[in-house]
Amino acid sequence: MKCKVAQRMEEFQPGIFNVLDQRRQQRLAQGLPVYNLSIGTPDFLPEPHVVQALAQAASDPANYRYSLTELPELVEAVQNWYQRRYGVHLVKDELMSVYGSQEGLTHIGWALCDPGDVVMVPDPGYPIFEVGPALCGAHIVHYPLVEEKGYLPDLDAIDPEIARKAKMMVVSYPANPVCVTAPDEFYHRLIAFAKANDIIIIHDNAYSDIIFDGREGKSFLSYEGAKDVGVEYNSLSKTYNLTGARISFVLGNREIIQTFRRLRSQIDYGIFLPVQYAAIAALNGPQESVERNRAEYQARRDALCGGLRSIGWEVPDSQGSMFVWAPVPQGYHNSVDFCFELLERTGLLCTPGSAFGPLGEGHVRFALVQPVEQMKNIVAAVAASGMIGHEK
């Protein structure tokens, strides 16, 4: 029997990360070194008090039932954390837990989008931003992020007809993959733009605690009028190194969140209770690790970016996120080909910019997931390869 799958699956081919991992495994099988800077998985460990909270809760058989919703203690912890961290007051109906921002960003489209609705997403941008709306049959429109505009959307340049038709717009700062932050003025203009065109804003705020050079990581919700037009995702994955635990929150506009909760009640029975207790411990407990990890990420950024500049590769410093966005060196034009050659000649594995959209071509993304000494080894390997300054 021939399995007849959904036509929509034609849009989803094996991702570049699968291809890169195959190349990585081939190289390791040959006994060759690999410096893997391709995927943004934190290499820091969660704090002991967080692990202890999860382990203690997991030892209680009563915690293996359906949770159905958030523990009252978790709701209170999120409310207090948002008030302390961003100065944002949230009521219970303005927040909901999800199984990580990736899952939440995908499924919210099911609650908001009908076939044919226009959804605006960034190019280059994190691929998941368009997957959910696309599964709903929405019409995806990419808005450009270019260096000349500081990698910010040029709201004045968006076609007024597109803006009028748009149901939803996905925005994310600090931005993955372009590694910039957005000034206060941008958020004021974004909120005014959304109100004028009746557009729902979805803001992904995964990296507001990984931000460099004294910048302040803020919340979209801290700007006046934000709750009127949208919601924000905030994840414990990167801030507290809980990636595998899969817990994130969507916060903001009450109507959007309650509609989303109604959808989720059909497909979801709530976050595993021990994970909720771990989240409570992370949010309520000591926060020194957040600053310590931020300082280490910045030291890694300095070692990588500064080191590559010292050998002639003009890589700008990341402003925020756990990534670096680098133009391919002079003489190279195709980011996929460059990544494969870089791996073969140096052992350095990174992600081609084209994986994040057409405007990502000509760049590569590095994840800051190796310690400083390893970053220095990486720079030395690139220098020894002769690829920098070599005209193709």
Short mmCIF file of C-alpha atoms in Angstrom, two decimals:
data_model
loop_
_atom_site.label_atom_id
_atom_site.label_comp_id
_atom_site.label_asym_id
_atom_site.label_seq_id
_atom_site.Cartn_x
_atom_site.Cartn_y
_atom_site.Cartn_z
CA MET A 1 0.00 0.00 0.00
CA LYS A 2 1.27 3.45 -0.87
CA CYS A 3 0.85 5.84 2.00
CA LYS A 4 -0.82 9.03 0.81
CA VAL A 5 0.42 11.79 3.10
CA ALA A 6 -0.90 15.33 3.35
CA GLN A 7 0.09 17.62 0.49
CA ARG A 8 1.28 20.20 3.02
CA MET A 9 4.16 17.88 3.88
CA GLU A 10 5.70 18.78 0.54
CA GLU A 11 6.59 22.10 2.17
CA PHE A 12 8.58 20.40 4.93
CA GLN A 13 11.80 18.88 3.65
CA PRO A 14 14.59 17.56 5.91
CA GLY A 15 16.00 20.56 7.75
CA ILE A 16 19.53 21.85 7.43
CA PHE A 17 20.25 20.78 11.01
CA ASN A 18 19.69 17.15 10.01
CA VAL A 19 22.08 17.53 7.10
CA LEU A 20 24.69 19.24 9.28
CA ASP A 21 24.40 16.53 11.91
CA GLN A 22 25.00 13.85 9.29
CA ARG A 23 28.20 15.63 8.25
CA ARG A 24 29.19 15.92 11.91
CA GLN A 25 28.71 12.21 12.51
CA GLN A 26 30.68 11.32 9.38
CA ARG A 27 33.59 13.43 10.53
CA LEU A 28 33.55 11.96 14.03
CA ALA A 29 33.45 8.44 12.57
CA GLN A 30 36.71 9.29 10.81
CA GLY A 31 38.27 10.31 14.12
CA LEU A 32 38.39 13.98 13.14
CA PRO A 33 37.58 16.82 15.58
CA VAL A 34 34.34 18.79 15.42
CA TYR A 35 33.71 22.17 17.03
CA ASN A 36 29.93 22.22 17.05
CA LEU A 37 28.55 25.78 17.04
CA SER A 38 25.48 24.94 14.99
CA ILE A 39 22.64 24.51 17.52
CA GLY A 40 21.72 26.83 20.38
CA THR A 41 21.50 24.35 23.23
CA PRO A 42 23.00 25.80 26.43
CA ASP A 43 25.94 23.82 27.79
CA PHE A 44 25.45 25.28 31.28
CA LEU A 45 23.79 23.14 33.94
CA PRO A 46 20.60 24.11 35.76
CA GLU A 47 21.11 25.27 39.32
CA PRO A 48 21.13 22.54 42.04
CA HIS A 49 18.09 23.93 43.84
CA VAL A 50 16.09 23.68 40.59
CA VAL A 51 17.19 20.08 39.99
CA GLN A 52 16.39 19.26 43.60
CA ALA A 53 12.88 20.71 43.30
CA LEU A 54 12.21 18.62 40.21
CA ALA A 55 13.67 15.45 41.73
CA GLN A 56 11.72 15.84 44.95
CA ALA A 57 8.48 16.40 43.06
CA ALA A 58 9.23 13.47 40.74
CA SER A 59 9.61 11.16 43.77
CA ASP A 60 5.99 11.81 44.75
CA PRO A 61 3.64 9.43 42.87
CA ALA A 62 0.80 11.92 43.27
CA ASN A 63 2.55 14.24 40.81
CA TYR A 64 2.12 11.82 37.91
CA ARG A 65 -1.52 12.73 37.35
CA TYR A 66 -2.70 15.22 34.72
CA SER A 67 -1.97 18.75 35.85
CA LEU A 68 -4.61 20.24 33.49
CA THR A 69 -3.46 23.78 34.30
CA GLU A 70 -0.78 25.76 36.12
CA LEU A 71 -0.24 25.32 39.84
CA PRO A 72 -1.33 28.44 41.76
CA GLU A 73 2.23 28.70 43.07
CA LEU A 74 3.54 28.78 39.49
CA VAL A 75 1.13 31.51 38.44
CA GLU A 76 2.23 33.58 41.43
CA ALA A 77 5.90 32.92 40.67
CA VAL A 78 5.51 34.12 37.07
CA GLN A 79 3.56 37.19 38.16
CA ASN A 80 6.18 38.14 40.75
CA TRP A 81 9.06 37.45 38.37
CA TYR A 82 7.58 39.63 35.62
CA GLN A 83 6.96 42.41 38.13
CA ARG A 84 10.52 42.24 39.48
CA ARG A 85 12.25 41.65 36.19
CA TYR A 86 10.31 43.94 33.83
CA GLY A 87 7.97 46.04 35.97
CA VAL A 88 4.99 44.35 34.28
CA HIS A 89 1.85 43.51 36.25
CA LEU A 90 0.04 40.38 35.09
CA VAL A 91 -3.26 38.95 36.27
CA LYS A 92 -3.95 35.22 36.16
CA ASP A 93 -5.89 35.36 32.88
CA GLU A 94 -2.93 37.04 31.16
CA LEU A 95 -0.53 34.09 31.30
CA MET A 96 -0.41 30.45 30.35
CA SER A 97 2.30 27.77 30.28
CA VAL A 98 3.28 25.94 27.10
CA TYR A 99 5.70 23.11 26.28
CA GLY A 100 8.47 25.49 25.29
CA SER A 101 8.23 28.51 23.02
CA GLN A 102 8.72 26.40 19.88
CA GLU A 103 5.55 24.44 20.55
CA GLY A 104 3.66 27.50 21.71
CA LEU A 105 4.65 29.59 18.69
CA THR A 106 3.48 26.81 16.40
CA HIS A 107 0.12 26.18 17.99
CA ILE A 108 -0.99 29.76 18.59
CA GLY A 109 -1.58 30.07 14.87
CA TRP A 110 -4.25 27.39 15.18
CA ALA A 111 -6.16 29.61 17.58
CA LEU A 112 -5.77 32.82 15.58
CA CYS A 113 -5.45 32.05 11.86
CA ASP A 114 -7.91 30.96 9.21
CA PRO A 115 -6.95 29.81 5.70
CA GLY A 116 -5.87 32.79 3.63
CA ASP A 117 -5.11 35.07 6.57
CA VAL A 118 -1.96 37.14 6.09
CA VAL A 119 0.80 36.57 8.63
CA MET A 120 3.99 38.66 8.54
CA VAL A 121 7.24 37.02 9.65
CA PRO A 122 10.87 38.23 9.51
CA ASP A 123 13.41 37.33 6.83
CA PRO A 124 15.89 36.24 8.05
CA GLY A 125 14.04 34.74 10.98
CA TYR A 126 13.65 31.67 13.12
CA PRO A 127 11.88 29.09 10.88
CA ILE A 128 9.24 28.10 13.45
CA PHE A 129 7.68 31.58 13.17
CA GLU A 130 5.96 30.60 9.93
CA VAL A 131 5.38 26.86 10.45
CA GLY A 132 2.25 27.17 12.60
CA PRO A 133 0.48 29.75 10.42
CA ALA A 134 1.46 27.80 7.30
CA LEU A 135 -0.14 24.64 8.72
CA CYS A 136 -3.33 26.68 9.14
CA GLY A 137 -3.26 27.65 5.47
CA ALA A 138 -2.30 31.23 6.22
CA HIS A 139 -0.55 33.33 3.60
CA ILE A 140 2.99 34.06 4.78
CA VAL A 141 4.48 37.46 3.94
CA HIS A 142 8.13 38.05 4.81
CA TYR A 143 9.23 41.47 5.97
CA PRO A 144 12.93 42.16 5.39
CA LEU A 145 15.54 42.61 8.09
CA VAL A 146 18.62 44.23 6.58
CA GLU A 147 21.81 45.56 8.09
CA GLU A 148 21.26 49.06 6.67
CA LYS A 149 18.12 49.36 8.83
CA GLY A 150 19.76 47.88 11.91
CA TYR A 151 17.96 44.58 11.27
CA LEU A 152 14.70 46.23 12.35
CA PRO A 153 11.50 46.02 10.30
CA ASP A 154 10.91 49.17 8.28
CA LEU A 155 7.28 49.65 9.24
CA ASP A 156 6.86 52.62 6.90
CA ALA A 157 7.96 50.50 3.94
CA ILE A 158 5.37 47.75 4.49
CA ASP A 159 2.78 47.76 1.72
CA PRO A 160 -0.34 49.44 3.21
CA GLU A 161 -2.53 46.80 1.55
CA ILE A 162 -0.53 44.01 3.21
CA ALA A 163 -0.70 45.83 6.57
CA ARG A 164 -4.45 46.24 6.22
CA LYS A 165 -4.97 42.55 5.48
CA ALA A 166 -2.50 41.17 8.03
CA LYS A 167 -3.96 39.16 10.90
CA MET A 168 -0.71 38.60 12.78
CA MET A 169 2.92 39.76 12.85
CA VAL A 170 5.75 37.86 14.53
CA VAL A 171 8.56 39.94 16.04
CA SER A 172 11.53 38.83 18.14
CA TYR A 173 14.25 40.84 19.90
CA PRO A 174 16.96 40.10 20.89
CA ALA A 175 16.78 38.51 17.46
CA ASN A 176 17.80 35.04 16.38
CA PRO A 177 19.65 34.79 14.02
CA VAL A 178 20.68 38.42 13.43
CA CYS A 179 21.71 39.04 17.06
CA VAL A 180 20.54 42.64 17.51
CA THR A 181 18.35 44.34 20.09
CA ALA A 182 15.56 46.82 19.46
CA PRO A 183 15.39 50.35 20.94
CA ASP A 184 12.43 51.64 22.93
CA GLU A 185 11.34 53.82 20.02
CA PHE A 186 10.83 50.77 17.83
CA TYR A 187 8.35 49.18 20.24
CA HIS A 188 6.33 52.39 20.53
CA ARG A 189 6.11 52.53 16.72
CA LEU A 190 5.30 48.82 16.48
CA ILE A 191 2.39 49.11 18.90
CA ALA A 192 1.03 52.16 17.05
CA PHE A 193 1.39 50.28 13.74
CA ALA A 194 -0.47 47.27 15.14
CA LYS A 195 -3.30 49.41 16.49
CA ALA A 196 -3.65 51.35 13.24
CA ASN A 197 -3.91 48.16 11.21
CA ASP A 198 -5.63 45.84 13.72
CA ILE A 199 -2.70 43.39 13.72
CA ILE A 200 -1.95 40.88 16.49
CA ILE A 201 1.70 41.05 17.57
CA ILE A 202 3.43 37.84 18.67
CA HIS A 203 6.72 38.73 20.39
CA ASP A 204 9.29 36.03 21.06
CA ASN A 205 11.40 37.11 24.04
CA ALA A 206 13.60 34.06 24.58
CA TYR A 207 16.88 35.96 24.99
CA SER A 208 16.21 39.06 27.10
CA ASP A 209 18.57 37.71 29.78
CA ILE A 210 21.37 37.01 27.29
CA ILE A 211 22.21 40.55 26.29
CA PHE A 212 25.61 42.20 26.19
CA ASP A 213 27.66 45.35 26.81
CA GLY A 214 25.41 46.72 29.52
CA ARG A 215 22.25 46.72 27.42
CA GLU A 216 18.96 46.18 29.24
CA GLY A 217 16.82 43.22 28.26
CA LYS A 218 13.19 44.34 28.29
CA SER A 219 9.74 42.91 27.76
CA PHE A 220 7.41 43.89 24.93
CA LEU A 221 4.69 44.03 27.57
CA SER A 222 6.49 46.82 29.44
CA TYR A 223 5.52 49.29 26.69
CA GLU A 224 2.21 51.13 26.93
CA GLY A 225 -0.50 49.54 24.83
CA ALA A 226 1.32 46.25 24.25
CA LYS A 227 -1.33 44.16 25.99
CA ASP A 228 -3.95 45.72 23.72
CA VAL A 229 -2.31 44.31 20.60
CA GLY A 230 -0.46 41.15 21.44
CA VAL A 231 1.32 38.57 23.54
CA GLU A 232 4.86 37.63 24.40
CA TYR A 233 6.64 34.30 24.82
CA ASN A 234 9.23 33.99 27.56
CA SER A 235 11.13 30.78 28.08
CA LEU A 236 13.02 29.19 30.96
CA SER A 237 15.12 27.20 28.47
CA LYS A 238 17.86 29.75 27.91
CA THR A 239 17.63 31.86 31.09
CA TYR A 240 17.73 28.88 33.46
CA ASN A 241 19.17 26.14 31.19
CA LEU A 242 16.00 24.04 31.30
CA THR A 243 15.84 23.27 27.59
CA GLY A 244 14.85 19.61 27.92
CA ALA A 245 12.21 20.33 30.56
CA ARG A 246 10.19 22.24 27.95
CA ILE A 247 8.41 25.00 29.81
CA SER A 248 7.66 28.46 28.55
CA PHE A 249 4.93 31.04 29.00
CA VAL A 250 2.72 33.09 26.73
CA LEU A 251 1.70 36.34 28.39
CA GLY A 252 -0.23 39.49 27.58
CA ASN A 253 -3.58 40.05 25.88
CA ARG A 254 -6.26 38.27 27.88
CA GLU A 255 -8.57 37.47 24.96
CA ILE A 256 -5.76 35.92 22.91
CA ILE A 257 -4.53 33.82 25.81
CA GLN A 258 -7.96 32.58 26.82
CA THR A 259 -8.75 31.66 23.21
CA PHE A 260 -5.43 29.82 23.04
CA ARG A 261 -6.18 28.07 26.34
CA ARG A 262 -9.53 26.90 24.95
CA LEU A 263 -7.75 25.36 21.97
CA ARG A 264 -5.12 23.73 24.17
CA SER A 265 -7.79 22.17 26.36
CA GLN A 266 -8.62 19.97 23.36
CA ILE A 267 -5.07 18.69 22.80
CA ASP A 268 -3.15 19.12 26.06
CA TYR A 269 -3.39 18.02 29.69
CA GLY A 270 -0.91 20.46 31.18
CA ILE A 271 2.78 20.65 32.02
CA PHE A 272 4.17 17.70 34.04
CA LEU A 273 3.90 18.76 37.69
CA PRO A 274 7.57 18.13 38.61
CA VAL A 275 8.57 20.48 35.77
CA GLN A 276 6.22 23.10 37.19
CA TYR A 277 7.90 22.77 40.59
CA ALA A 278 11.30 23.17 38.91
CA ALA A 279 10.05 26.34 37.22
CA ILE A 280 8.80 27.71 40.54
CA ALA A 281 12.21 27.09 42.09
CA ALA A 282 13.98 28.79 39.17
CA LEU A 283 11.75 31.87 39.20
CA ASN A 284 11.64 32.29 42.99
CA GLY A 285 15.18 31.22 43.82
CA PRO A 286 18.59 32.92 43.67
CA GLN A 287 19.26 34.68 40.37
CA GLU A 288 23.06 34.96 40.48
CA SER A 289 23.44 32.24 37.85
CA VAL A 290 21.62 34.38 35.28
CA GLU A 291 24.24 37.13 35.52
CA ARG A 292 27.07 34.59 35.70
CA ASN A 293 25.93 32.84 32.53
CA ARG A 294 25.43 36.16 30.76
CA ALA A 295 29.01 37.16 31.58
CA GLU A 296 30.28 33.82 30.27
CA TYR A 297 28.30 34.17 27.04
CA GLN A 298 29.81 37.63 26.56
CA ALA A 299 33.32 36.31 27.19
CA ARG A 300 32.71 33.61 24.59
CA ARG A 301 31.39 36.20 22.14
CA ASP A 302 34.48 38.34 22.69
CA ALA A 303 36.81 35.38 22.19
CA LEU A 304 35.07 34.27 19.00
CA CYS A 305 34.21 37.58 17.35
CA GLY A 306 37.33 39.40 18.47
CA GLY A 307 39.49 36.43 17.58
CA LEU A 308 38.03 36.10 14.08
CA ARG A 309 38.46 39.83 13.48
CA SER A 310 42.10 39.53 14.53
CA ILE A 311 42.71 37.09 11.66
CA GLY A 312 40.88 39.19 9.08
CA TRP A 313 37.28 37.92 9.24
CA GLU A 314 35.13 40.97 9.99
CA VAL A 315 32.57 39.45 12.36
CA PRO A 316 30.50 42.01 14.30
CA ASP A 317 29.86 41.59 18.02
CA SER A 318 26.51 40.08 18.87
CA GLN A 319 24.30 42.53 20.83
CA GLY A 320 22.20 39.76 22.35
CA SER A 321 21.04 36.13 22.13
CA MET A 322 23.35 33.13 22.39
CA PHE A 323 24.42 33.48 18.76
CA VAL A 324 26.75 35.38 16.44
CA TRP A 325 25.67 36.49 12.93
CA ALA A 326 28.63 36.68 10.59
CA PRO A 327 29.02 37.58 6.92
CA VAL A 328 30.74 34.88 4.94
CA PRO A 329 34.37 35.84 4.31
CA GLN A 330 35.43 37.67 1.19
CA GLY A 331 35.62 35.33 -1.78
CA TYR A 332 32.70 33.11 -0.72
CA HIS A 333 29.13 33.58 -1.88
CA ASN A 334 27.04 30.52 -1.00
CA SER A 335 26.54 30.02 2.74
CA VAL A 336 25.83 26.26 2.52
CA ASP A 337 28.94 25.57 0.46
CA PHE A 338 31.00 27.73 2.79
CA CYS A 339 29.73 25.88 5.88
CA PHE A 340 30.60 22.50 4.41
CA GLU A 341 34.07 23.67 3.36
CA LEU A 342 34.62 25.24 6.77
CA LEU A 343 33.72 21.95 8.44
CA GLU A 344 36.00 19.93 6.19
CA ARG A 345 39.00 22.24 6.58
CA THR A 346 38.69 23.29 10.22
CA GLY A 347 36.19 21.02 11.99
CA LEU A 348 34.02 24.06 12.77
CA LEU A 349 30.31 23.39 12.32
CA CYS A 350 27.97 26.36 11.98
CA THR A 351 24.61 27.08 10.34
CA PRO A 352 24.24 28.63 6.88
CA GLY A 353 22.29 31.87 6.88
CA SER A 354 20.07 30.64 4.06
CA ALA A 355 18.43 28.29 6.58
CA PHE A 356 16.74 31.38 8.06
CA GLY A 357 15.33 32.77 4.82
CA PRO A 358 16.54 34.13 1.47
CA LEU A 359 17.93 37.30 3.05
CA GLY A 360 20.07 35.17 5.32
CA GLU A 361 22.19 34.14 2.37
CA GLY A 362 25.71 35.50 2.60
CA HIS A 363 25.86 34.91 6.36
CA VAL A 364 26.44 32.11 8.85
CA ARG A 365 25.29 31.71 12.44
CA PHE A 366 27.46 30.54 15.32
CA ALA A 367 26.06 29.38 18.68
CA LEU A 368 28.02 30.44 21.76
CA VAL A 369 27.98 26.96 23.26
CA GLN A 370 31.69 26.31 23.77
CA PRO A 371 33.91 27.73 26.55
CA VAL A 372 36.39 30.54 25.94
CA GLU A 373 39.43 28.27 25.53
CA GLN A 374 37.62 26.24 22.90
CA MET A 375 36.66 29.45 21.09
CA LYS A 376 40.35 30.31 20.96
CA ASN A 377 41.07 26.86 19.49
CA ILE A 378 38.37 27.47 16.90
CA VAL A 379 39.93 30.78 15.87
CA ALA A 380 43.33 29.09 15.60
CA ALA A 381 41.86 26.34 13.41
CA VAL A 382 40.23 28.87 11.09
CA ALA A 383 43.46 30.85 10.89
CA ALA A 384 45.45 27.72 10.04
CA SER A 385 43.00 26.72 7.28
CA GLY A 386 43.95 29.62 5.05
CA MET A 387 40.29 30.29 4.23
CA ILE A 388 40.30 33.90 5.42
CA GLY A 389 41.56 36.41 2.89
CA HIS A 390 41.65 33.71 0.20
CA GLU A 391 39.95 34.77 -3.03
CA LYS A 392 37.78 32.03 -4.47
#
